[in-house]
Amino acid sequence: MSELLNVPTMAEFMAEGKQPDILFWVGSAGSYDDRAKKITKAFVKILNKANVNFAVLGTEESSTGDVAKRAGNEFLFQMQAMMNIELLNAYEVKRIVTCDPHSFNCLKNEYPGLGGVYDVMHHTQFIKELISSGKLDVKESDYKGKQITFHDPCYLGRANSEYDAPREVLSSLKANLVEMKRSKATALCCGAGGAQMFKEPEKGNKDINELRTEDALKTNPEIIATACPYCMTMMSDGVKVKEKEAQIKVLDIAELIASSQNL
């Protein structure tokens, strides 16, 4: 039997006439992809541990419309976005946290133009806030001295210039953080952004995720850390292609923090 996670919904808060401090936007990947669900659970465990007053939309949550927009269907994007904005505004949502940089970018930069103005944070930014405010105490962890390299998600890094939060959270684990040659502003895409996740790659002599995995392998990592469900799929596939699954783990920053807390 799995441990019980406390995940209240906005509807439950509304029924009690209360308002949570944050809305956790789970996103399509975090809701449906089996690997990404583990990231969602890890983040919820962190929120529970830090006693964060949060809620999810549950069955009321719909796709942000990011994928439709990236694939060129602006009409579908606006329909999906308007439905979400209507719901979020009805619930008087102020602050949103998500584990998906694609949802983060969309909610933060593209919803305001349609009437959806919120304080939007990526989960690495929020975990950093929890650690620096003392709500989450990351003591000596099993990751001390472990060789970790971090892959920058495009929609967190280059699109939103957030390079520090994930690295600061990783440094709290006292791990040995080794940068890839292409990192931060010069990082290479994992190959799944811009709706590429849902189509086969174009003809060429190597898939992008394989190339990116090679960048990571050059740092001799024990763990490849990432902060995006799409990157998780691509880097995990890359490690499989290179037949390094036994030696190298691909983990989201939320999973690393949750496991360091024995959650």
PDB file of C-alpha atoms in Angstrom:
ATOM      1  CA  MET A   1       0.000   0.000   0.000  1.00  0.00           C
ATOM      2  CA  SER A   2       1.396   3.406  -0.967  1.00  0.00           C
ATOM      3  CA  GLU A   3       1.839   6.173   1.599  1.00  0.00           C
ATOM      4  CA  LEU A   4      -0.979   8.681   1.846  1.00  0.00           C
ATOM      5  CA  LEU A   5      -0.265  12.035   0.236  1.00  0.00           C
ATOM      6  CA  ASN A   6      -2.227  15.095   1.242  1.00  0.00           C
ATOM      7  CA  VAL A   7      -3.401  16.730  -1.998  1.00  0.00           C
ATOM      8  CA  PRO A   8      -6.356  19.091  -1.460  1.00  0.00           C
ATOM      9  CA  THR A   9      -8.240  20.599  -4.395  1.00  0.00           C
ATOM     10  CA  MET A  10      -9.207  24.218  -5.047  1.00  0.00           C
ATOM     11  CA  ALA A  11     -12.867  23.142  -4.928  1.00  0.00           C
ATOM     12  CA  GLU A  12     -12.363  21.812  -1.385  1.00  0.00           C
ATOM     13  CA  PHE A  13     -10.740  25.079  -0.295  1.00  0.00           C
ATOM     14  CA  MET A  14     -13.544  27.063  -1.945  1.00  0.00           C
ATOM     15  CA  ALA A  15     -16.181  24.994  -0.126  1.00  0.00           C
ATOM     16  CA  GLU A  16     -14.567  25.959   3.193  1.00  0.00           C
ATOM     17  CA  GLY A  17     -14.238  29.593   2.151  1.00  0.00           C
ATOM     18  CA  LYS A  18     -10.453  29.381   2.335  1.00  0.00           C
ATOM     19  CA  GLN A  19      -7.628  30.221  -0.066  1.00  0.00           C
ATOM     20  CA  PRO A  20      -4.381  28.219  -0.407  1.00  0.00           C
ATOM     21  CA  ASP A  21      -1.028  30.024  -0.532  1.00  0.00           C
ATOM     22  CA  ILE A  22      -0.151  28.362  -3.834  1.00  0.00           C
ATOM     23  CA  LEU A  23      -1.833  26.463  -6.629  1.00  0.00           C
ATOM     24  CA  PHE A  24       0.266  23.502  -7.764  1.00  0.00           C
ATOM     25  CA  TRP A  25      -0.200  23.239 -11.538  1.00  0.00           C
ATOM     26  CA  VAL A  26       0.491  19.562 -12.262  1.00  0.00           C
ATOM     27  CA  GLY A  27       0.526  19.769 -16.072  1.00  0.00           C
ATOM     28  CA  SER A  28      -0.278  17.092 -18.660  1.00  0.00           C
ATOM     29  CA  ALA A  29       3.026  15.206 -18.336  1.00  0.00           C
ATOM     30  CA  GLY A  30       2.903  15.217 -14.535  1.00  0.00           C
ATOM     31  CA  SER A  31      -0.657  13.884 -14.661  1.00  0.00           C
ATOM     32  CA  TYR A  32      -0.427  11.195 -17.341  1.00  0.00           C
ATOM     33  CA  ASP A  33       3.185  10.191 -18.016  1.00  0.00           C
ATOM     34  CA  ASP A  34       4.190   7.361 -15.663  1.00  0.00           C
ATOM     35  CA  ARG A  35       7.749   8.616 -15.189  1.00  0.00           C
ATOM     36  CA  ALA A  36       6.649  12.228 -14.700  1.00  0.00           C
ATOM     37  CA  LYS A  37       4.050  11.163 -12.099  1.00  0.00           C
ATOM     38  CA  LYS A  38       6.991  10.249  -9.842  1.00  0.00           C
ATOM     39  CA  ILE A  39       8.212  13.861 -10.070  1.00  0.00           C
ATOM     40  CA  THR A  40       4.708  15.087  -9.160  1.00  0.00           C
ATOM     41  CA  LYS A  41       4.605  12.795  -6.119  1.00  0.00           C
ATOM     42  CA  ALA A  42       8.106  13.813  -5.022  1.00  0.00           C
ATOM     43  CA  PHE A  43       7.131  17.495  -5.168  1.00  0.00           C
ATOM     44  CA  VAL A  44       3.904  16.887  -3.214  1.00  0.00           C
ATOM     45  CA  LYS A  45       5.942  15.074  -0.529  1.00  0.00           C
ATOM     46  CA  ILE A  46       8.192  18.144  -0.285  1.00  0.00           C
ATOM     47  CA  LEU A  47       5.134  20.445  -0.008  1.00  0.00           C
ATOM     48  CA  ASN A  48       3.649  18.209   2.715  1.00  0.00           C
ATOM     49  CA  LYS A  49       6.960  18.043   4.599  1.00  0.00           C
ATOM     50  CA  ALA A  50       7.354  21.844   4.525  1.00  0.00           C
ATOM     51  CA  ASN A  51       3.701  22.302   5.602  1.00  0.00           C
ATOM     52  CA  VAL A  52       2.893  24.360   2.524  1.00  0.00           C
ATOM     53  CA  ASN A  53      -0.734  25.384   2.251  1.00  0.00           C
ATOM     54  CA  PHE A  54      -1.356  24.320  -1.371  1.00  0.00           C
ATOM     55  CA  ALA A  55      -4.091  22.985  -3.644  1.00  0.00           C
ATOM     56  CA  VAL A  56      -4.440  21.471  -7.109  1.00  0.00           C
ATOM     57  CA  LEU A  57      -7.250  21.909  -9.624  1.00  0.00           C
ATOM     58  CA  GLY A  58      -7.643  18.132  -9.919  1.00  0.00           C
ATOM     59  CA  THR A  59     -10.094  17.106 -12.625  1.00  0.00           C
ATOM     60  CA  GLU A  60     -10.705  20.790 -13.406  1.00  0.00           C
ATOM     61  CA  GLU A  61      -7.139  21.234 -14.693  1.00  0.00           C
ATOM     62  CA  SER A  62      -6.760  21.235 -18.466  1.00  0.00           C
ATOM     63  CA  SER A  63      -3.734  21.539 -20.762  1.00  0.00           C
ATOM     64  CA  THR A  64      -2.182  25.026 -20.741  1.00  0.00           C
ATOM     65  CA  GLY A  65      -2.321  24.938 -24.539  1.00  0.00           C
ATOM     66  CA  ASP A  66       1.463  25.239 -24.812  1.00  0.00           C
ATOM     67  CA  VAL A  67       1.815  22.280 -27.173  1.00  0.00           C
ATOM     68  CA  ALA A  68      -0.967  23.523 -29.453  1.00  0.00           C
ATOM     69  CA  LYS A  69       0.692  26.948 -29.640  1.00  0.00           C
ATOM     70  CA  ARG A  70       4.159  25.536 -30.372  1.00  0.00           C
ATOM     71  CA  ALA A  71       2.723  23.302 -33.070  1.00  0.00           C
ATOM     72  CA  GLY A  72       1.146  26.365 -34.705  1.00  0.00           C
ATOM     73  CA  ASN A  73      -2.487  25.984 -33.644  1.00  0.00           C
ATOM     74  CA  GLU A  74      -3.023  29.409 -32.105  1.00  0.00           C
ATOM     75  CA  PHE A  75      -6.818  29.007 -32.180  1.00  0.00           C
ATOM     76  CA  LEU A  76      -6.735  25.860 -30.028  1.00  0.00           C
ATOM     77  CA  PHE A  77      -4.198  27.472 -27.686  1.00  0.00           C
ATOM     78  CA  GLN A  78      -6.435  30.481 -27.094  1.00  0.00           C
ATOM     79  CA  MET A  79      -9.464  28.252 -26.466  1.00  0.00           C
ATOM     80  CA  GLN A  80      -7.563  26.156 -23.918  1.00  0.00           C
ATOM     81  CA  ALA A  81      -5.973  29.200 -22.296  1.00  0.00           C
ATOM     82  CA  MET A  82      -9.239  31.123 -21.983  1.00  0.00           C
ATOM     83  CA  MET A  83     -10.941  28.169 -20.286  1.00  0.00           C
ATOM     84  CA  ASN A  84      -8.097  27.897 -17.774  1.00  0.00           C
ATOM     85  CA  ILE A  85      -7.952  31.650 -17.147  1.00  0.00           C
ATOM     86  CA  GLU A  86     -11.693  31.776 -16.482  1.00  0.00           C
ATOM     87  CA  LEU A  87     -11.320  28.988 -13.919  1.00  0.00           C
ATOM     88  CA  LEU A  88      -8.174  30.402 -12.276  1.00  0.00           C
ATOM     89  CA  ASN A  89      -9.714  33.869 -12.011  1.00  0.00           C
ATOM     90  CA  ALA A  90     -12.948  32.452 -10.574  1.00  0.00           C
ATOM     91  CA  TYR A  91     -10.845  30.805  -7.853  1.00  0.00           C
ATOM     92  CA  GLU A  92      -8.934  34.099  -7.383  1.00  0.00           C
ATOM     93  CA  VAL A  93      -5.629  32.293  -7.836  1.00  0.00           C
ATOM     94  CA  LYS A  94      -2.613  34.520  -7.155  1.00  0.00           C
ATOM     95  CA  ARG A  95       0.409  32.220  -7.075  1.00  0.00           C
ATOM     96  CA  ILE A  96       1.095  29.147  -9.223  1.00  0.00           C
ATOM     97  CA  VAL A  97       3.942  26.628  -8.936  1.00  0.00           C
ATOM     98  CA  THR A  98       4.622  23.966 -11.566  1.00  0.00           C
ATOM     99  CA  CYS A  99       7.256  21.272 -12.221  1.00  0.00           C
ATOM    100  CA  ASP A 100       6.925  21.739 -15.990  1.00  0.00           C
ATOM    101  CA  PRO A 101       8.973  24.575 -17.572  1.00  0.00           C
ATOM    102  CA  HIS A 102       6.617  24.514 -20.584  1.00  0.00           C
ATOM    103  CA  SER A 103       3.585  25.204 -18.374  1.00  0.00           C
ATOM    104  CA  PHE A 104       5.697  27.696 -16.394  1.00  0.00           C
ATOM    105  CA  ASN A 105       6.637  29.669 -19.521  1.00  0.00           C
ATOM    106  CA  CYS A 106       3.106  29.574 -20.902  1.00  0.00           C
ATOM    107  CA  LEU A 107       1.363  30.645 -17.671  1.00  0.00           C
ATOM    108  CA  LYS A 108       3.989  33.293 -16.896  1.00  0.00           C
ATOM    109  CA  ASN A 109       4.520  34.882 -20.300  1.00  0.00           C
ATOM    110  CA  GLU A 110       1.545  34.051 -22.515  1.00  0.00           C
ATOM    111  CA  TYR A 111      -1.470  34.067 -20.184  1.00  0.00           C
ATOM    112  CA  PRO A 112      -1.169  37.755 -19.107  1.00  0.00           C
ATOM    113  CA  GLY A 113      -2.045  38.910 -22.644  1.00  0.00           C
ATOM    114  CA  LEU A 114      -5.293  36.958 -22.391  1.00  0.00           C
ATOM    115  CA  GLY A 115      -6.242  38.244 -18.927  1.00  0.00           C
ATOM    116  CA  GLY A 116      -4.515  35.673 -16.750  1.00  0.00           C
ATOM    117  CA  VAL A 117      -2.007  37.498 -14.548  1.00  0.00           C
ATOM    118  CA  TYR A 118      -0.400  35.350 -11.848  1.00  0.00           C
ATOM    119  CA  ASP A 119       2.817  35.053  -9.873  1.00  0.00           C
ATOM    120  CA  VAL A 120       4.213  31.916 -11.548  1.00  0.00           C
ATOM    121  CA  MET A 121       7.138  29.908 -10.188  1.00  0.00           C
ATOM    122  CA  HIS A 122       9.037  26.843 -11.329  1.00  0.00           C
ATOM    123  CA  HIS A 123       9.343  24.134  -8.682  1.00  0.00           C
ATOM    124  CA  THR A 124      13.114  24.618  -8.405  1.00  0.00           C
ATOM    125  CA  GLN A 125      12.541  28.312  -7.573  1.00  0.00           C
ATOM    126  CA  PHE A 126       9.941  27.358  -4.976  1.00  0.00           C
ATOM    127  CA  ILE A 127      12.134  24.644  -3.392  1.00  0.00           C
ATOM    128  CA  LYS A 128      14.977  27.206  -3.219  1.00  0.00           C
ATOM    129  CA  GLU A 129      12.561  29.555  -1.412  1.00  0.00           C
ATOM    130  CA  LEU A 130      11.568  26.798   1.036  1.00  0.00           C
ATOM    131  CA  ILE A 131      15.213  26.039   1.825  1.00  0.00           C
ATOM    132  CA  SER A 132      16.301  29.685   2.216  1.00  0.00           C
ATOM    133  CA  SER A 133      13.288  30.490   4.456  1.00  0.00           C
ATOM    134  CA  GLY A 134      14.093  27.505   6.687  1.00  0.00           C
ATOM    135  CA  LYS A 135      10.829  25.673   5.962  1.00  0.00           C
ATOM    136  CA  LEU A 136      12.796  22.840   4.406  1.00  0.00           C
ATOM    137  CA  ASP A 137      15.969  21.704   6.102  1.00  0.00           C
ATOM    138  CA  VAL A 138      18.304  19.803   3.779  1.00  0.00           C
ATOM    139  CA  LYS A 139      20.836  18.202   6.097  1.00  0.00           C
ATOM    140  CA  GLU A 140      23.631  15.782   5.247  1.00  0.00           C
ATOM    141  CA  SER A 141      22.294  13.650   2.406  1.00  0.00           C
ATOM    142  CA  ASP A 142      23.149  10.428   0.625  1.00  0.00           C
ATOM    143  CA  TYR A 143      24.160  12.598  -2.324  1.00  0.00           C
ATOM    144  CA  LYS A 144      27.115  14.202  -0.535  1.00  0.00           C
ATOM    145  CA  GLY A 145      30.112  14.008  -2.857  1.00  0.00           C
ATOM    146  CA  LYS A 146      28.138  12.307  -5.642  1.00  0.00           C
ATOM    147  CA  GLN A 147      29.031  13.433  -9.168  1.00  0.00           C
ATOM    148  CA  ILE A 148      25.950  15.224 -10.558  1.00  0.00           C
ATOM    149  CA  THR A 149      25.571  17.141 -13.815  1.00  0.00           C
ATOM    150  CA  PHE A 150      22.551  19.362 -14.461  1.00  0.00           C
ATOM    151  CA  HIS A 151      20.816  19.650 -17.825  1.00  0.00           C
ATOM    152  CA  ASP A 152      19.187  23.078 -18.309  1.00  0.00           C
ATOM    153  CA  PRO A 153      15.622  22.862 -19.656  1.00  0.00           C
ATOM    154  CA  CYS A 154      15.269  25.382 -22.519  1.00  0.00           C
ATOM    155  CA  TYR A 155      12.032  26.883 -21.211  1.00  0.00           C
ATOM    156  CA  LEU A 156      13.516  27.447 -17.763  1.00  0.00           C
ATOM    157  CA  GLY A 157      16.994  28.540 -18.836  1.00  0.00           C
ATOM    158  CA  ARG A 158      17.207  30.347 -22.131  1.00  0.00           C
ATOM    159  CA  ALA A 159      13.515  31.295 -22.316  1.00  0.00           C
ATOM    160  CA  ASN A 160      13.294  32.623 -18.749  1.00  0.00           C
ATOM    161  CA  SER A 161      16.933  33.147 -17.702  1.00  0.00           C
ATOM    162  CA  GLU A 162      16.621  30.952 -14.612  1.00  0.00           C
ATOM    163  CA  TYR A 163      19.953  29.205 -14.188  1.00  0.00           C
ATOM    164  CA  ASP A 164      20.645  29.748 -10.491  1.00  0.00           C
ATOM    165  CA  ALA A 165      17.668  28.232  -8.647  1.00  0.00           C
ATOM    166  CA  PRO A 166      18.195  24.618  -9.774  1.00  0.00           C
ATOM    167  CA  ARG A 167      21.927  24.834  -9.096  1.00  0.00           C
ATOM    168  CA  GLU A 168      21.437  26.391  -5.654  1.00  0.00           C
ATOM    169  CA  VAL A 169      19.002  23.624  -4.713  1.00  0.00           C
ATOM    170  CA  LEU A 170      21.463  20.980  -5.939  1.00  0.00           C
ATOM    171  CA  SER A 171      24.311  22.606  -4.006  1.00  0.00           C
ATOM    172  CA  SER A 172      22.285  22.175  -0.797  1.00  0.00           C
ATOM    173  CA  LEU A 173      22.799  18.413  -1.244  1.00  0.00           C
ATOM    174  CA  LYS A 174      26.589  18.923  -0.930  1.00  0.00           C
ATOM    175  CA  ALA A 175      27.011  16.946  -4.148  1.00  0.00           C
ATOM    176  CA  ASN A 176      29.852  17.487  -6.579  1.00  0.00           C
ATOM    177  CA  LEU A 177      28.118  19.517  -9.304  1.00  0.00           C
ATOM    178  CA  VAL A 178      29.990  19.288 -12.620  1.00  0.00           C
ATOM    179  CA  GLU A 179      28.913  21.490 -15.520  1.00  0.00           C
ATOM    180  CA  MET A 180      28.673  20.180 -19.060  1.00  0.00           C
ATOM    181  CA  LYS A 181      30.683  22.064 -21.673  1.00  0.00           C
ATOM    182  CA  ARG A 182      27.389  23.390 -23.066  1.00  0.00           C
ATOM    183  CA  SER A 183      25.461  24.725 -20.080  1.00  0.00           C
ATOM    184  CA  LYS A 184      23.331  27.664 -18.960  1.00  0.00           C
ATOM    185  CA  ALA A 185      22.903  30.132 -21.882  1.00  0.00           C
ATOM    186  CA  THR A 186      24.788  27.825 -24.258  1.00  0.00           C
ATOM    187  CA  ALA A 187      23.040  24.589 -23.175  1.00  0.00           C
ATOM    188  CA  LEU A 188      21.845  22.214 -25.878  1.00  0.00           C
ATOM    189  CA  CYS A 189      18.132  21.386 -26.133  1.00  0.00           C
ATOM    190  CA  CYS A 190      17.121  17.822 -25.182  1.00  0.00           C
ATOM    191  CA  GLY A 191      15.130  17.655 -28.420  1.00  0.00           C
ATOM    192  CA  ALA A 192      11.572  17.576 -27.022  1.00  0.00           C
ATOM    193  CA  GLY A 193      10.637  21.257 -26.783  1.00  0.00           C
ATOM    194  CA  GLY A 194       8.423  23.171 -29.181  1.00  0.00           C
ATOM    195  CA  ALA A 195       5.987  20.212 -29.448  1.00  0.00           C
ATOM    196  CA  GLN A 196       8.798  18.013 -30.852  1.00  0.00           C
ATOM    197  CA  MET A 197       7.936  15.572 -28.048  1.00  0.00           C
ATOM    198  CA  PHE A 198       4.941  14.374 -30.050  1.00  0.00           C
ATOM    199  CA  LYS A 199       6.524  13.669 -33.403  1.00  0.00           C
ATOM    200  CA  GLU A 200       9.313  11.578 -34.827  1.00  0.00           C
ATOM    201  CA  PRO A 201      12.633  13.378 -35.373  1.00  0.00           C
ATOM    202  CA  GLU A 202      13.595  14.605 -38.834  1.00  0.00           C
ATOM    203  CA  LYS A 203      16.087  12.564 -40.819  1.00  0.00           C
ATOM    204  CA  GLY A 204      19.678  12.997 -39.722  1.00  0.00           C
ATOM    205  CA  ASN A 205      22.587  10.976 -38.457  1.00  0.00           C
ATOM    206  CA  LYS A 206      21.904  11.390 -34.719  1.00  0.00           C
ATOM    207  CA  ASP A 207      18.969  12.267 -32.456  1.00  0.00           C
ATOM    208  CA  ILE A 208      19.440  15.443 -30.395  1.00  0.00           C
ATOM    209  CA  ASN A 209      18.834  13.680 -27.093  1.00  0.00           C
ATOM    210  CA  GLU A 210      21.675  11.277 -27.909  1.00  0.00           C
ATOM    211  CA  LEU A 211      23.980  14.215 -28.587  1.00  0.00           C
ATOM    212  CA  ARG A 212      22.923  15.879 -25.335  1.00  0.00           C
ATOM    213  CA  THR A 213      23.439  12.648 -23.392  1.00  0.00           C
ATOM    214  CA  GLU A 214      26.972  12.493 -24.797  1.00  0.00           C
ATOM    215  CA  ASP A 215      27.563  16.003 -23.373  1.00  0.00           C
ATOM    216  CA  ALA A 216      26.415  14.701 -19.984  1.00  0.00           C
ATOM    217  CA  LEU A 217      28.473  11.502 -20.134  1.00  0.00           C
ATOM    218  CA  LYS A 218      31.674  13.511 -20.666  1.00  0.00           C
ATOM    219  CA  THR A 219      31.320  14.768 -17.059  1.00  0.00           C
ATOM    220  CA  ASN A 220      31.412  11.157 -15.749  1.00  0.00           C
ATOM    221  CA  PRO A 221      28.201  11.627 -13.783  1.00  0.00           C
ATOM    222  CA  GLU A 222      26.591   9.245 -11.315  1.00  0.00           C
ATOM    223  CA  ILE A 223      23.387  11.257 -11.710  1.00  0.00           C
ATOM    224  CA  ILE A 224      22.033  13.443 -14.517  1.00  0.00           C
ATOM    225  CA  ALA A 225      19.714  15.942 -12.835  1.00  0.00           C
ATOM    226  CA  THR A 226      16.990  17.753 -14.694  1.00  0.00           C
ATOM    227  CA  ALA A 227      13.950  19.869 -13.920  1.00  0.00           C
ATOM    228  CA  CYS A 228      11.479  19.117 -16.710  1.00  0.00           C
ATOM    229  CA  PRO A 229       9.334  16.050 -17.522  1.00  0.00           C
ATOM    230  CA  TYR A 230      10.178  16.308 -21.234  1.00  0.00           C
ATOM    231  CA  CYS A 231      13.923  16.463 -20.529  1.00  0.00           C
ATOM    232  CA  MET A 232      13.464  13.505 -18.194  1.00  0.00           C
ATOM    233  CA  THR A 233      12.098  11.365 -21.059  1.00  0.00           C
ATOM    234  CA  MET A 234      14.768  12.454 -23.529  1.00  0.00           C
ATOM    235  CA  MET A 235      17.757  12.101 -21.185  1.00  0.00           C
ATOM    236  CA  SER A 236      16.503   8.733 -19.880  1.00  0.00           C
ATOM    237  CA  ASP A 237      16.138   7.498 -23.474  1.00  0.00           C
ATOM    238  CA  GLY A 238      19.625   8.796 -24.252  1.00  0.00           C
ATOM    239  CA  VAL A 239      21.114   6.906 -21.296  1.00  0.00           C
ATOM    240  CA  LYS A 240      19.308   3.753 -22.522  1.00  0.00           C
ATOM    241  CA  VAL A 241      20.687   4.167 -26.050  1.00  0.00           C
ATOM    242  CA  LYS A 242      24.198   4.485 -24.566  1.00  0.00           C
ATOM    243  CA  GLU A 243      23.494   1.376 -22.396  1.00  0.00           C
ATOM    244  CA  LYS A 244      24.457   3.226 -19.221  1.00  0.00           C
ATOM    245  CA  GLU A 245      21.248   2.604 -17.260  1.00  0.00           C
ATOM    246  CA  ALA A 246      23.010   0.468 -14.657  1.00  0.00           C
ATOM    247  CA  GLN A 247      25.596   3.143 -13.872  1.00  0.00           C
ATOM    248  CA  ILE A 248      23.748   6.445 -14.332  1.00  0.00           C
ATOM    249  CA  LYS A 249      20.430   7.628 -12.905  1.00  0.00           C
ATOM    250  CA  VAL A 250      18.372  10.419 -14.415  1.00  0.00           C
ATOM    251  CA  LEU A 251      16.460  12.219 -11.651  1.00  0.00           C
ATOM    252  CA  ASP A 252      14.442  15.393 -11.292  1.00  0.00           C
ATOM    253  CA  ILE A 253      15.634  17.898  -8.686  1.00  0.00           C
ATOM    254  CA  ALA A 254      12.387  17.343  -6.738  1.00  0.00           C
ATOM    255  CA  GLU A 255      13.157  13.609  -6.569  1.00  0.00           C
ATOM    256  CA  LEU A 256      16.687  14.295  -5.319  1.00  0.00           C
ATOM    257  CA  ILE A 257      15.447  16.615  -2.575  1.00  0.00           C
ATOM    258  CA  ALA A 258      12.585  14.283  -1.575  1.00  0.00           C
ATOM    259  CA  SER A 259      14.882  11.268  -1.329  1.00  0.00           C
ATOM    260  CA  SER A 260      17.495  13.286   0.603  1.00  0.00           C
ATOM    261  CA  GLN A 261      14.710  13.910   3.149  1.00  0.00           C
ATOM    262  CA  ASN A 262      13.796  10.193   3.138  1.00  0.00           C
ATOM    263  CA  LEU A 263      10.328  11.110   1.905  1.00  0.00           C
TER     264      LEU A 263
END
